[in-house]
Coordinates of C-alpha atoms and ligand atoms in Angstrom, one line a residue:
Chain A
M1 CA 23.8 -41.2 50.8
T2 CA 20.9 -41.0 53.1
W3 CA 18.1 -38.6 53.0
S4 CA 19.1 -36.7 55.9
E5 CA 22.7 -36.2 54.6
M6 CA 21.2 -34.8 51.4
Q7 CA 18.5 -32.7 52.7
P8 CA 20.9 -29.6 54.0
L9 CA 22.9 -30.1 50.8
L10 CA 19.8 -29.7 48.7
R11 CA 18.3 -26.9 50.9
D12 CA 21.6 -25.0 50.3
A13 CA 21.8 -25.6 46.6
C14 CA 18.0 -24.4 46.2
L15 CA 18.6 -21.3 48.0
D16 CA 21.9 -20.7 45.8
T17 CA 20.0 -21.2 42.7
L18 CA 17.2 -19.3 43.8
F19 CA 19.7 -16.3 44.7
M20 CA 21.4 -16.4 41.3
V21 CA 18.2 -16.5 39.3
W22 CA 16.5 -13.9 41.4
W23 CA 19.2 -11.3 41.4
S24 CA 20.3 -11.8 37.7
T25 CA 16.6 -11.4 36.8
V26 CA 16.6 -8.3 38.7
Y27 CA 19.6 -7.0 36.8
A28 CA 18.1 -8.3 33.5
I29 CA 15.0 -6.4 34.1
I30 CA 17.1 -3.0 35.0
G31 CA 19.4 -3.3 32.1
G32 CA 17.7 -5.2 29.4
L33 CA 14.3 -3.1 29.6
P34 CA 15.6 0.1 28.8
L35 CA 18.1 -1.4 26.5
G36 CA 15.4 -3.1 24.4
I37 CA 13.3 0.2 24.5
L38 CA 16.2 2.3 23.4
L39 CA 17.0 -0.2 20.5
V40 CA 13.2 0.3 19.2
L41 CA 13.4 4.0 19.8
T42 CA 16.5 4.9 18.2
D43 CA 15.8 3.0 15.0
R44 CA 15.5 4.6 11.7
G45 CA 12.3 6.7 11.5
A46 CA 11.6 6.4 15.4
L47 CA 10.9 8.8 17.8
L48 CA 14.8 9.2 19.1
Q49 CA 16.4 8.1 15.7
N50 CA 19.9 8.3 16.2
V51 CA 21.7 5.6 13.7
V52 CA 25.1 5.5 15.7
V53 CA 23.7 4.6 19.1
N54 CA 21.1 2.4 17.5
K55 CA 24.3 0.3 15.6
V56 CA 26.2 0.4 18.6
L57 CA 23.8 -1.2 20.9
G58 CA 22.7 -3.5 18.4
A59 CA 26.2 -4.7 18.1
I60 CA 26.7 -4.8 22.1
V61 CA 23.5 -6.9 22.3
N62 CA 24.6 -9.2 19.4
L63 CA 27.8 -9.8 20.8
G64 CA 26.3 -10.8 24.2
R65 CA 23.8 -12.9 22.4
S66 CA 26.3 -14.9 20.2
L67 CA 28.6 -16.0 23.0
P68 CA 28.0 -19.3 24.4
F69 CA 27.2 -18.8 28.0
I70 CA 30.0 -21.3 29.2
I71 CA 32.7 -19.1 27.4
L72 CA 31.1 -15.9 28.8
L73 CA 31.2 -17.2 32.5
V74 CA 35.1 -18.4 32.1
W75 CA 35.8 -15.0 30.0
L76 CA 34.0 -13.0 32.7
I77 CA 36.1 -14.5 35.7
P78 CA 38.5 -11.7 36.0
F79 CA 35.5 -9.3 35.8
S80 CA 33.6 -10.9 38.5
R81 CA 36.5 -10.9 40.7
F82 CA 36.8 -7.3 40.1
V83 CA 33.1 -6.6 40.7
V84 CA 32.2 -8.8 43.7
G85 CA 35.8 -9.6 45.0
T86 CA 35.5 -13.4 44.3
S87 CA 35.3 -15.5 41.2
I88 CA 33.6 -18.4 42.9
G89 CA 30.3 -18.7 44.6
P90 CA 26.8 -17.7 43.8
S91 CA 27.4 -13.8 43.9
A92 CA 30.3 -14.0 41.5
A93 CA 28.0 -16.3 39.2
V94 CA 25.4 -13.6 39.5
V95 CA 27.8 -11.1 37.5
A96 CA 28.3 -13.6 34.6
L97 CA 24.4 -14.5 34.5
A98 CA 23.1 -10.9 34.6
I99 CA 25.4 -9.9 31.6
G100 CA 24.3 -12.8 29.8
A101 CA 20.5 -12.3 30.4
I102 CA 20.6 -8.4 29.6
P103 CA 21.0 -8.8 25.9
F104 CA 18.9 -11.7 25.7
F105 CA 16.0 -10.0 27.9
A106 CA 16.7 -6.8 25.6
R107 CA 16.0 -8.6 22.4
L108 CA 12.8 -9.9 23.6
V109 CA 11.7 -6.7 24.8
E110 CA 12.5 -4.9 21.6
T111 CA 10.4 -7.4 19.7
A112 CA 7.7 -7.2 22.0
V113 CA 7.9 -3.2 21.8
R114 CA 8.2 -3.5 18.0
E115 CA 4.7 -5.3 17.9
V116 CA 3.0 -2.1 19.3
D117 CA 0.8 -0.6 16.6
H118 CA 2.4 2.7 15.3
G119 CA -0.9 4.2 15.2
L120 CA -1.2 4.4 18.9
V121 CA 2.0 6.0 19.1
E122 CA 0.5 8.7 16.8
A123 CA -2.8 9.2 18.5
A124 CA -0.4 9.8 21.6
Q125 CA 1.6 12.3 19.8
S126 CA -1.6 13.8 18.4
M127 CA -2.7 14.5 22.1
G128 CA 0.6 16.5 22.4
G129 CA 2.4 13.6 24.2
G130 CA 6.1 13.5 24.1
T131 CA 8.7 10.7 24.0
W132 CA 8.1 9.8 27.7
T133 CA 4.4 9.7 27.4
V134 CA 4.8 7.4 24.5
V135 CA 7.0 5.1 26.4
L136 CA 5.3 5.3 29.7
K137 CA 1.7 5.2 28.6
V138 CA 1.8 3.6 25.2
L139 CA 4.6 1.4 24.6
L140 CA 5.3 -0.4 27.9
P141 CA 1.6 -0.7 28.8
Q142 CA 0.8 -2.3 25.4
A143 CA 3.7 -4.4 25.1
L144 CA 3.4 -5.7 28.7
P145 CA 2.0 -9.0 27.9
S146 CA 4.7 -9.8 25.5
V147 CA 7.5 -8.4 27.9
V148 CA 6.2 -10.6 30.7
A149 CA 6.2 -13.8 28.4
G150 CA 9.8 -12.5 27.6
L151 CA 10.8 -12.5 31.1
T152 CA 9.3 -15.9 31.7
T153 CA 11.5 -17.1 28.9
T154 CA 14.6 -15.3 30.3
V155 CA 14.3 -16.6 33.9
I156 CA 13.8 -20.1 32.6
A157 CA 17.0 -19.6 30.6
L158 CA 18.5 -18.3 33.5
I159 CA 17.6 -21.3 35.7
G160 CA 19.5 -23.3 33.1
Y161 CA 22.5 -21.0 32.9
S162 CA 22.9 -20.8 36.7
A163 CA 22.9 -24.7 36.5
M164 CA 26.0 -24.4 34.3
A165 CA 27.4 -21.7 36.3
G166 CA 27.6 -24.5 38.9
A167 CA 29.9 -26.2 36.7
V168 CA 32.5 -23.5 37.3
G169 CA 32.0 -23.2 40.9
G170 CA 29.0 -21.1 41.1
G171 CA 26.9 -23.2 43.7
G172 CA 23.4 -24.0 43.5
L173 CA 21.8 -27.0 42.0
G174 CA 24.1 -27.5 38.7
N175 CA 27.2 -27.7 41.4
L176 CA 25.4 -30.3 43.5
A177 CA 24.7 -32.4 40.5
I178 CA 28.2 -32.1 39.0
A179 CA 30.1 -32.5 42.5
Y180 CA 28.2 -35.3 43.8
G181 CA 26.0 -36.6 40.9
F182 CA 28.7 -36.9 38.5
Q183 CA 32.1 -37.1 40.1
R184 CA 30.9 -39.1 43.4
H185 CA 28.4 -41.0 41.5
E186 CA 25.6 -40.0 43.7
T187 CA 22.8 -41.0 41.2
G188 CA 19.9 -40.4 43.7
L189 CA 21.0 -37.2 44.6
M190 CA 21.4 -36.5 40.8
N191 CA 18.0 -37.5 40.1
I192 CA 16.4 -35.5 42.8
T193 CA 18.4 -32.3 41.5
I194 CA 17.0 -32.9 38.2
V195 CA 13.3 -33.5 39.6
L196 CA 14.0 -30.1 41.4
L197 CA 15.1 -28.2 38.3
I198 CA 12.1 -29.4 36.2
V199 CA 9.8 -28.4 39.0
I200 CA 11.3 -24.8 39.5
V201 CA 11.4 -24.4 35.7
T202 CA 7.5 -25.5 35.6
V203 CA 6.3 -23.3 38.3
V204 CA 8.1 -20.6 36.7
Q205 CA 6.5 -21.2 33.1
L206 CA 2.9 -21.7 34.7
L207 CA 3.2 -18.4 36.6
G208 CA 4.5 -16.3 33.7
D209 CA 1.6 -17.9 31.5
L210 CA -0.9 -16.9 34.2
V211 CA 0.1 -13.4 34.3
V212 CA 0.3 -12.9 30.5
R213 CA -3.2 -14.4 30.2
R214 CA -4.6 -12.2 32.9
L215 CA -2.8 -9.2 30.9
A216 CA -4.0 -10.3 27.6
A217 CA -7.6 -10.8 28.6
R218 CA -7.9 -7.0 28.7
G219 CA -7.1 -6.7 24.8
S220 CA -9.0 -9.9 23.7
R221 CA -12.7 -10.5 23.5
Q222 CA -12.4 -13.0 26.4
A223 CA -13.5 -10.3 29.0
A224 CA -11.9 -9.4 32.3
P225 CA -14.2 -10.6 35.2
V226 CA -16.4 -7.5 35.4
G227 CA -17.0 -7.6 31.7
L228 CA -17.2 -11.5 31.4
R229 CA -20.6 -11.2 33.5
R230 CA -21.7 -8.5 30.9
L231 CA -20.6 -10.4 27.6
R232 CA -22.6 -13.7 29.0
R233 CA -25.7 -11.7 29.0
T234 CA -25.3 -10.0 25.5
A235 CA -22.8 -11.2 23.3
V236 CA -22.5 -14.5 22.1
P237 CA -19.4 -14.4 19.8
A238 CA -17.3 -14.2 22.8
Q239 CA -18.1 -17.4 23.9
R240 CA -17.4 -19.2 20.6
K241 CA -13.6 -18.9 20.6
P242 CA -11.9 -19.9 23.8
E243 CA -8.6 -20.3 21.9
A244 CA -8.9 -16.6 21.4
A245 CA -7.2 -15.9 24.7
A246 CA -4.7 -18.2 24.2
R247 CA -3.7 -17.0 20.9
S248 CA -3.5 -13.6 21.9
A249 CA -1.3 -14.6 24.9
V250 CA 1.3 -15.6 22.3
A251 CA 0.9 -12.5 20.3
P252 CA -1.3 -9.8 22.1
A253 CA -0.6 -7.3 19.5
S254 CA -2.6 -8.7 17.0
A255 CA -5.7 -8.8 19.6
E256 CA -6.7 -5.8 17.6
D257 CA -6.8 -7.7 14.5
V258 CA -9.9 -10.0 15.8
P259 CA -12.8 -8.8 13.8
D260 CA -15.5 -7.1 15.5
G261 CA -18.7 -9.0 16.0
S262 CA -20.7 -6.0 15.3
Chain B
M1 CA -9.2 28.2 10.9
I2 CA -7.0 26.0 9.2
T3 CA -4.7 27.5 6.2
T4 CA -2.0 25.8 4.6
K5 CA 0.2 27.9 2.0
G6 CA 2.2 25.9 -0.6
L7 CA 2.3 22.9 1.5
T8 CA 4.8 20.4 -0.2
K9 CA 5.8 17.1 1.2
V10 CA 8.5 14.8 -0.5
Y11 CA 9.4 11.6 0.9
R12 CA 12.8 10.3 0.2
S13 CA 13.4 6.7 0.9
R14 CA 16.4 4.6 -0.8
G15 CA 17.3 7.4 -3.3
R16 CA 13.6 7.4 -4.4
E17 CA 11.6 10.6 -4.2
V18 CA 7.8 10.6 -4.1
T19 CA 6.1 13.8 -3.9
A20 CA 3.2 13.3 -1.8
L21 CA 1.9 16.8 -1.5
D22 CA 2.6 19.7 -4.2
G23 CA 1.9 23.0 -2.9
V24 CA -1.4 22.5 -1.4
D25 CA -3.3 25.8 -0.6
L26 CA -6.3 24.8 1.8
H27 CA -8.6 27.2 3.7
V28 CA -11.0 25.8 6.1
R29 CA -13.3 28.6 7.7
E30 CA -14.2 28.5 11.3
G31 CA -17.4 26.2 12.1
E32 CA -17.4 24.2 8.9
V33 CA -16.9 20.8 7.8
Y34 CA -14.4 20.5 5.3
G35 CA -14.0 17.3 3.3
V36 CA -10.9 16.3 1.1
V37 CA -11.5 13.5 -1.1
G38 CA -9.4 11.9 -3.7
Q39 CA -8.0 8.3 -4.7
S40 CA -5.8 6.2 -2.4
G41 CA -2.6 7.7 -2.9
A42 CA -3.6 11.3 -3.6
G43 CA -1.9 12.7 -0.7
K44 CA -4.9 13.2 1.6
S45 CA -3.4 11.4 4.8
T46 CA -0.2 13.2 4.2
L47 CA -2.2 16.5 4.1
I48 CA -4.0 15.9 7.3
R49 CA -1.0 14.7 9.2
C50 CA 0.9 17.7 8.1
V51 CA -1.7 19.9 9.7
N52 CA -0.8 18.8 13.2
L53 CA 2.8 18.3 12.2
L54 CA 2.7 14.7 12.7
E55 CA 4.1 14.9 9.5
R56 CA 7.0 17.9 8.9
P57 CA 6.1 19.4 5.6
S58 CA 9.4 19.8 3.2
S59 CA 7.9 23.5 2.7
G60 CA 5.0 25.7 3.0
T61 CA 3.0 26.8 6.0
V62 CA 0.3 25.6 8.2
T63 CA -1.9 28.1 10.4
V64 CA -4.3 26.5 12.9
A65 CA -6.4 28.8 15.0
G66 CA -4.0 31.8 13.9
Q67 CA -0.9 30.1 15.3
D68 CA 1.7 29.3 12.4
L69 CA 2.5 25.8 13.7
T70 CA 5.4 25.3 11.1
A71 CA 7.0 28.3 12.9
L72 CA 6.6 26.6 16.4
A73 CA 8.1 23.3 15.2
G74 CA 11.8 24.1 15.6
R75 CA 14.6 22.1 13.8
G76 CA 14.9 18.5 15.0
P77 CA 12.2 15.8 14.4
R78 CA 11.1 15.8 18.0
A79 CA 8.2 18.0 19.1
N80 CA 9.3 20.8 21.2
A81 CA 6.9 21.8 24.2
E82 CA 5.0 24.4 22.3
L83 CA 4.2 22.4 19.4
R84 CA 3.0 19.7 21.8
K85 CA 0.8 22.2 23.5
A86 CA -0.6 23.3 20.2
R87 CA -1.4 19.6 19.2
S88 CA -3.2 19.4 22.3
R89 CA -5.9 21.9 21.1
I90 CA -6.2 19.8 17.8
G91 CA -8.4 16.6 18.1
M92 CA -7.8 13.6 15.9
V93 CA -9.6 10.9 14.8
F94 CA -8.5 7.7 13.1
Q95 CA -9.5 5.1 10.7
H96 CA -8.3 2.3 13.0
F97 CA -9.5 3.9 16.2
N98 CA -6.1 3.7 17.9
L99 CA -7.2 3.2 21.2
L100 CA -5.3 1.5 23.8
S101 CA -6.1 -2.2 24.4
S102 CA -4.6 -2.0 27.6
R103 CA -6.8 0.7 29.2
T104 CA -10.4 1.0 29.7
V105 CA -12.9 3.1 27.9
Q106 CA -12.9 5.9 30.5
S107 CA -9.0 5.5 31.0
N108 CA -8.4 5.8 27.1
I109 CA -10.5 9.1 27.2
E110 CA -8.4 10.3 30.2
L111 CA -5.1 9.9 28.4
P112 CA -5.0 13.3 26.9
L113 CA -5.9 14.6 30.0
E114 CA -3.0 12.9 31.8
I115 CA -1.0 14.3 29.1
L116 CA -2.4 17.9 29.8
G117 CA -1.7 17.5 33.7
V118 CA -5.4 17.2 34.7
S119 CA -5.8 16.1 38.3
G120 CA -7.3 12.4 38.7
Q121 CA -10.8 13.5 39.8
E122 CA -11.4 16.0 37.2
R123 CA -10.2 13.6 34.4
S124 CA -12.7 11.2 35.4
R125 CA -15.4 13.8 35.7
K126 CA -14.5 15.0 32.2
A127 CA -14.3 11.7 30.7
L128 CA -17.7 10.6 31.8
E129 CA -19.1 13.6 30.6
L130 CA -17.7 12.8 27.4
L131 CA -18.7 9.3 27.2
D132 CA -22.4 10.6 27.7
L133 CA -21.8 13.2 24.9
V134 CA -21.2 10.3 22.4
G135 CA -23.8 8.0 24.0
L136 CA -21.6 5.6 25.6
A137 CA -22.2 6.3 29.4
D138 CA -22.6 2.8 30.2
K139 CA -19.2 1.6 28.7
A140 CA -16.7 3.4 30.8
K141 CA -15.3 0.3 32.4
A142 CA -15.3 -2.0 29.3
Y143 CA -12.2 -2.6 27.3
P144 CA -12.1 -1.6 23.7
A145 CA -11.9 -5.2 22.6
Q146 CA -15.5 -5.5 23.9
L147 CA -16.7 -2.7 21.9
S148 CA -17.9 -2.8 18.2
G149 CA -16.4 -0.6 15.6
G150 CA -19.0 2.0 15.7
Q151 CA -18.6 2.1 19.7
K152 CA -14.9 2.3 19.3
Q153 CA -15.0 5.2 17.1
R154 CA -17.2 6.9 19.4
V155 CA -14.6 6.5 22.1
G156 CA -11.9 7.9 19.5
I157 CA -14.0 10.8 19.3
A158 CA -14.7 11.5 22.9
R159 CA -10.8 11.2 23.4
A160 CA -10.1 13.8 20.7
L161 CA -12.4 15.9 22.4
A162 CA -11.0 15.9 25.7
G163 CA -8.6 18.7 25.4
D164 CA -11.6 21.0 24.4
P165 CA -10.1 21.4 20.8
K166 CA -11.6 23.9 18.5
V167 CA -10.5 21.9 15.6
L168 CA -11.1 18.0 14.9
L169 CA -8.8 16.3 12.4
S170 CA -10.4 13.0 10.9
D171 CA -8.6 10.6 8.7
E172 CA -11.0 8.1 7.1
S173 CA -12.8 7.6 10.5
T174 CA -15.7 6.0 8.9
S175 CA -13.8 3.7 6.4
A176 CA -13.7 0.7 8.6
L177 CA -17.5 1.0 9.4
D178 CA -20.5 -0.4 7.6
P179 CA -22.8 2.0 6.0
E180 CA -25.4 2.1 8.8
T181 CA -22.5 2.8 11.4
T182 CA -21.1 5.3 9.2
R183 CA -24.4 7.1 9.1
S184 CA -24.4 7.3 12.8
I185 CA -20.9 8.6 13.3
L186 CA -21.2 11.0 10.5
Q187 CA -24.6 12.3 12.4
L188 CA -22.6 12.6 15.7
L189 CA -19.7 14.7 13.9
R190 CA -22.4 17.0 12.5
D191 CA -24.1 17.3 15.8
L192 CA -20.7 18.0 17.6
N193 CA -19.9 20.7 14.9
R194 CA -23.2 22.4 15.3
Q195 CA -23.5 22.2 19.0
L196 CA -19.8 22.8 20.1
G197 CA -18.9 25.0 17.1
L198 CA -16.2 22.5 16.3
T199 CA -14.3 23.0 13.1
I200 CA -13.8 19.7 11.1
L201 CA -11.4 18.7 8.6
L202 CA -11.9 15.1 7.3
I203 CA -10.3 13.0 4.7
T204 CA -12.4 10.5 3.1
H205 CA -12.5 8.4 -0.4
E206 CA -16.3 8.1 0.2
M207 CA -18.4 10.9 -1.6
E208 CA -21.4 9.8 0.7
V209 CA -19.5 11.3 3.5
V210 CA -18.9 14.7 1.7
K211 CA -22.7 14.4 0.6
T212 CA -23.9 13.7 4.2
I213 CA -21.8 16.3 6.2
C214 CA -19.4 18.5 4.4
D215 CA -20.1 22.2 3.9
S216 CA -17.0 22.5 1.7
A217 CA -15.1 20.0 0.0
A218 CA -11.5 19.6 -1.9
L219 CA -10.4 17.1 -4.6
M220 CA -7.0 15.9 -4.6
K221 CA -5.1 14.4 -7.2
G222 CA -1.5 13.3 -7.3
G223 CA -0.9 15.7 -4.3
R224 CA -2.4 18.7 -5.7
V225 CA -6.1 20.4 -4.8
V226 CA -7.6 20.1 -8.3
E227 CA -10.9 21.6 -6.9
H228 CA -12.3 23.2 -4.2
G229 CA -15.3 25.3 -2.8
T230 CA -18.5 25.0 -1.0
V231 CA -20.6 22.3 -1.8
S232 CA -23.2 24.4 -3.3
E233 CA -20.3 26.3 -5.4
L234 CA -19.1 23.1 -6.4
L235 CA -22.4 21.8 -7.7
A236 CA -23.0 25.0 -9.4
T237 CA -19.9 24.9 -11.3
P238 CA -20.0 23.4 -14.8
G239 CA -17.9 20.7 -15.4
S240 CA -16.9 20.2 -11.9
E241 CA -15.7 16.7 -11.1
L242 CA -16.3 16.8 -7.6
A243 CA -20.2 17.7 -8.5
A244 CA -20.5 15.0 -11.0
E245 CA -19.0 12.1 -8.3
L246 CA -21.3 13.7 -5.7
F247 CA -24.2 13.5 -8.0
P248 CA -23.8 11.0 -10.8
V249 CA -26.3 10.3 -13.3
G250 CA -26.0 7.7 -15.6
G251 CA -27.5 6.7 -19.2
E252 CA -26.1 6.1 -22.6
P253 CA -27.5 7.9 -25.5
S254 CA -29.8 6.0 -27.7
G255 CA -27.7 6.4 -30.9
P256 CA -25.4 8.6 -32.9
D257 CA -26.3 12.1 -33.7
R258 CA -27.9 12.7 -30.3
T259 CA -26.8 15.4 -27.9
V260 CA -26.8 14.3 -24.2
V261 CA -27.1 16.9 -21.6
D262 CA -26.8 16.9 -18.0
V263 CA -29.2 19.4 -16.1
T264 CA -28.8 20.3 -12.7
F265 CA -31.7 21.9 -10.8
H266 CA -31.3 23.9 -7.5
G267 CA -33.8 25.6 -5.3
E268 CA -36.4 27.4 -7.3
A269 CA -35.7 25.6 -10.8
A270 CA -36.2 22.5 -8.9
T271 CA -39.8 23.0 -9.0
Q272 CA -40.5 24.5 -12.5
P273 CA -41.5 22.2 -15.3
V274 CA -38.8 23.3 -17.6
I275 CA -38.4 20.0 -19.6
S276 CA -42.1 19.9 -20.9
Q277 CA -41.7 23.9 -21.5
L278 CA -38.5 22.9 -23.7
S279 CA -40.3 20.3 -25.4
R280 CA -43.3 22.6 -26.2
T281 CA -41.2 25.8 -27.3
Y282 CA -39.1 23.9 -29.6
N283 CA -41.0 21.0 -30.6
I284 CA -38.7 18.6 -30.0
D285 CA -38.7 14.8 -28.4
I286 CA -36.7 14.7 -25.2
S287 CA -35.7 11.4 -23.9
I288 CA -35.0 11.2 -20.1
L289 CA -31.9 8.7 -19.9
G290 CA -31.3 9.1 -16.1
A291 CA -32.4 11.6 -13.2
A292 CA -32.1 11.6 -9.3
M293 CA -33.1 14.0 -6.6
D294 CA -31.1 14.1 -3.5
T295 CA -30.5 16.3 -0.5
V296 CA -26.6 17.5 -0.7
C297 CA -25.9 19.3 2.7
G298 CA -29.6 19.6 3.7
K299 CA -30.3 21.3 0.3
Q300 CA -32.4 19.8 -2.4
V301 CA -30.7 19.1 -5.5
G302 CA -31.9 17.4 -8.6
R303 CA -30.0 16.1 -11.6
M304 CA -31.3 14.7 -15.0
R305 CA -29.6 13.4 -17.9
I306 CA -31.6 14.4 -21.0
E307 CA -31.0 13.4 -24.6
L308 CA -32.0 15.8 -27.5
P309 CA -32.1 14.6 -31.0
G310 CA -29.5 16.0 -33.6
R311 CA -25.9 16.9 -33.1
F312 CA -24.7 19.6 -30.6
E313 CA -24.7 22.3 -33.2
E314 CA -28.4 21.7 -33.8
N315 CA -29.1 22.0 -30.2
V316 CA -27.5 25.3 -29.2
V317 CA -30.8 27.4 -29.1
P318 CA -32.7 24.7 -27.0
I319 CA -29.6 24.5 -24.5
G320 CA -29.5 28.4 -24.1
F321 CA -33.3 28.1 -23.3
L322 CA -32.4 25.5 -20.3
R323 CA -29.4 28.1 -19.2
E324 CA -31.9 31.1 -19.2
Q325 CA -34.2 29.2 -16.9
G326 CA -31.3 29.4 -14.2
L327 CA -30.5 25.7 -14.9
Q328 CA -26.9 24.4 -14.8
V329 CA -26.2 22.6 -18.1
D330 CA -23.3 20.3 -18.8
V331 CA -23.1 18.6 -22.1
A332 CA -22.2 15.2 -21.4
P333 CA -19.1 13.8 -22.8
V334 CA -20.5 10.6 -23.9
N335 CA -20.0 9.0 -27.3
D336 CA -17.4 12.1 -27.9
P337 CA -14.1 11.4 -29.4
A338 CA -12.8 14.7 -27.7
P339 CA -11.2 14.9 -24.2
A340 CA -13.8 14.3 -21.4
D341 CA -14.1 17.6 -19.7
K342 CA -16.3 19.3 -22.1
S343 CA -18.5 22.2 -20.8
L344 CA -21.0 24.2 -22.7
K345 CA -18.5 26.8 -23.6
E346 CA -15.9 24.8 -25.2
G347 CA -18.2 22.3 -26.3
A348 CA -19.0 23.6 -29.8
K349 CA -17.0 21.1 -32.2
Ligands
LIG1 N1 6.1 7.3 5.0 C1 6.1 7.4 3.9 N2 7.0 7.3 3.0 C2 7.3 7.2 1.6 N3 6.4 7.5 0.9 C3 5.1 7.8 1.6 C4 4.8 8.0 3.1 N4 3.8 8.1 3.4 C5 2.9 8.4 2.1 N5 3.8 8.1 1.2 C6 3.5 8.2 -0.5 O1 2.9 9.5 -0.5 C7 1.7 9.2 -1.4 C8 0.4 9.7 -0.6 O2 0.1 9.0 0.3 P1 -0.9 9.3 1.4 O3 -1.1 10.6 1.8 O4 -1.1 8.1 2.2 O5 -2.4 9.0 0.3 P2 -3.9 8.9 0.6 O6 -4.0 8.9 2.2 O7 -4.6 10.0 -0.1 O8 -4.2 7.6 0.4 C9 1.7 7.9 -1.8 O9 2.3 7.9 -3.2 C10 2.5 7.2 -0.8 O10 3.0 6.0 -1.3
LIG2 MG1 -4.9 7.6 3.6

């Protein structure tokens, strides 16, 4: 197979993969973010304590998380047909990808939101803040770096899943690799596909890390650009630990624990 | 300004019951600084959290500025609009500052104003004014992580003042700070109390805090208030545990058959040469085991631990003399098999 023959195939497959990943990510956020927050809020002793709702949501999330994705894909074929009118192609795959990704992302959001210091919630309550205030002004902004890190993980998982969806006729790079690389022994095409997947995953990870680091910089001693100039002039300890930013990128909530230099 | 009646809080967790508050009656007058002290686990935090109903009391009432908050609260665990409105008029400062790391200093102070629905321009005007008040005008655009502990607490205080509260609650607000910073924060609280007429209820386990800024104090033990009053009343109360804690004098008796007496001097009496008079009048040798002068709440107070020869029975008359001079006299329980709390009246044994 020549390069000019491969080119349109690769381009279409790439676009299909991006289409699947993009839309399933959108649905993962729309579904997973509120679900993750609700899992925290309805927990025992939390703002909207509701044991029944908490248990039901938890069970649904666990169900979605414990099913191997390939089973979910096959199991959801009738449902996909019902929702988008077809059981093959990228649109059908988005249905399964979204349903797989929502509980995955929800758990990551839950973990991120749980990391937020309860004292901050109390502070907002002591000012007269209600549940919405707590969620929108405290929990989400404080958990944002972790949520973004979780989103990166989710997108990368979705890239992998979308390749799997290719195996059952979902289209995209996975489909290309199987249909040409595996079944027609087009090793060259298969290798290019693999390289493309690696490139996409790497770019997503780097982008995600960049955003997380930017967000976490506010909470760490490594100051945001404006403050950096001031710190250079005054505080020495800030320069001492370049790894502090990297650490807080992993666990931003712990940034509060960094001892004061005072 | 703040009144609690029969405040009780029982925590139930996994079948176990913990009575954190056991019928607490507290009365904080308008414009005073009231300190609640007690050991860890005494129920101090529970008490202060019940005052703005962050914690629902199991029974009893809380009245702040004439408003019965317990009646406002309603049934469920969620705070209704009325209670939230009342809370917005009560400032609260925390031990670990509880500032949002995702917001700048200015934006942190604007948070309560956002909750109150104040417009953007007005918010930033007010926030900058408050930053000026707490002496951090140049830190508006910094993030909390870039501040020292003392600076963070100043931001916490500015934030607590944003809603123009008449009452400020402070839960161990200086306990995470070094002594130097503690003093400056206490000074700030004192200034705010004087300048704004702010009523302050503060919780602490450090006597130094009470000594520095409190007008009144209460001692908590096992969920109960066991002693309370203005600091001068407490210092004048024989056998007061708080007074002894506020103003400890050390010194062990030199041998058996000695009477150890703690003498507290206030105001006038502090300037009279009573000890030498005592020695001359009764012709006895007095050893001074320990002594201290200190300023408690802006008043000069002295305490001295002296030793008289002979058992208590032999010293009834000299001790009576000291009391006649307007001094407060506590017979120290040192070297005594009887239970500790022994004031002059019940001391004859
Ligand atoms: N949320 C809670 N659940 C169960 N027990 C609690 C809770 N909060 C406090 N307690 C208990 O109530 C008692 C008083 O605690 P606290 O008010 O925090 O004391 P202090 O602030 O004086 O150290 C302690 O025995 C503590 O274990
Ligand atoms: Mg406490």
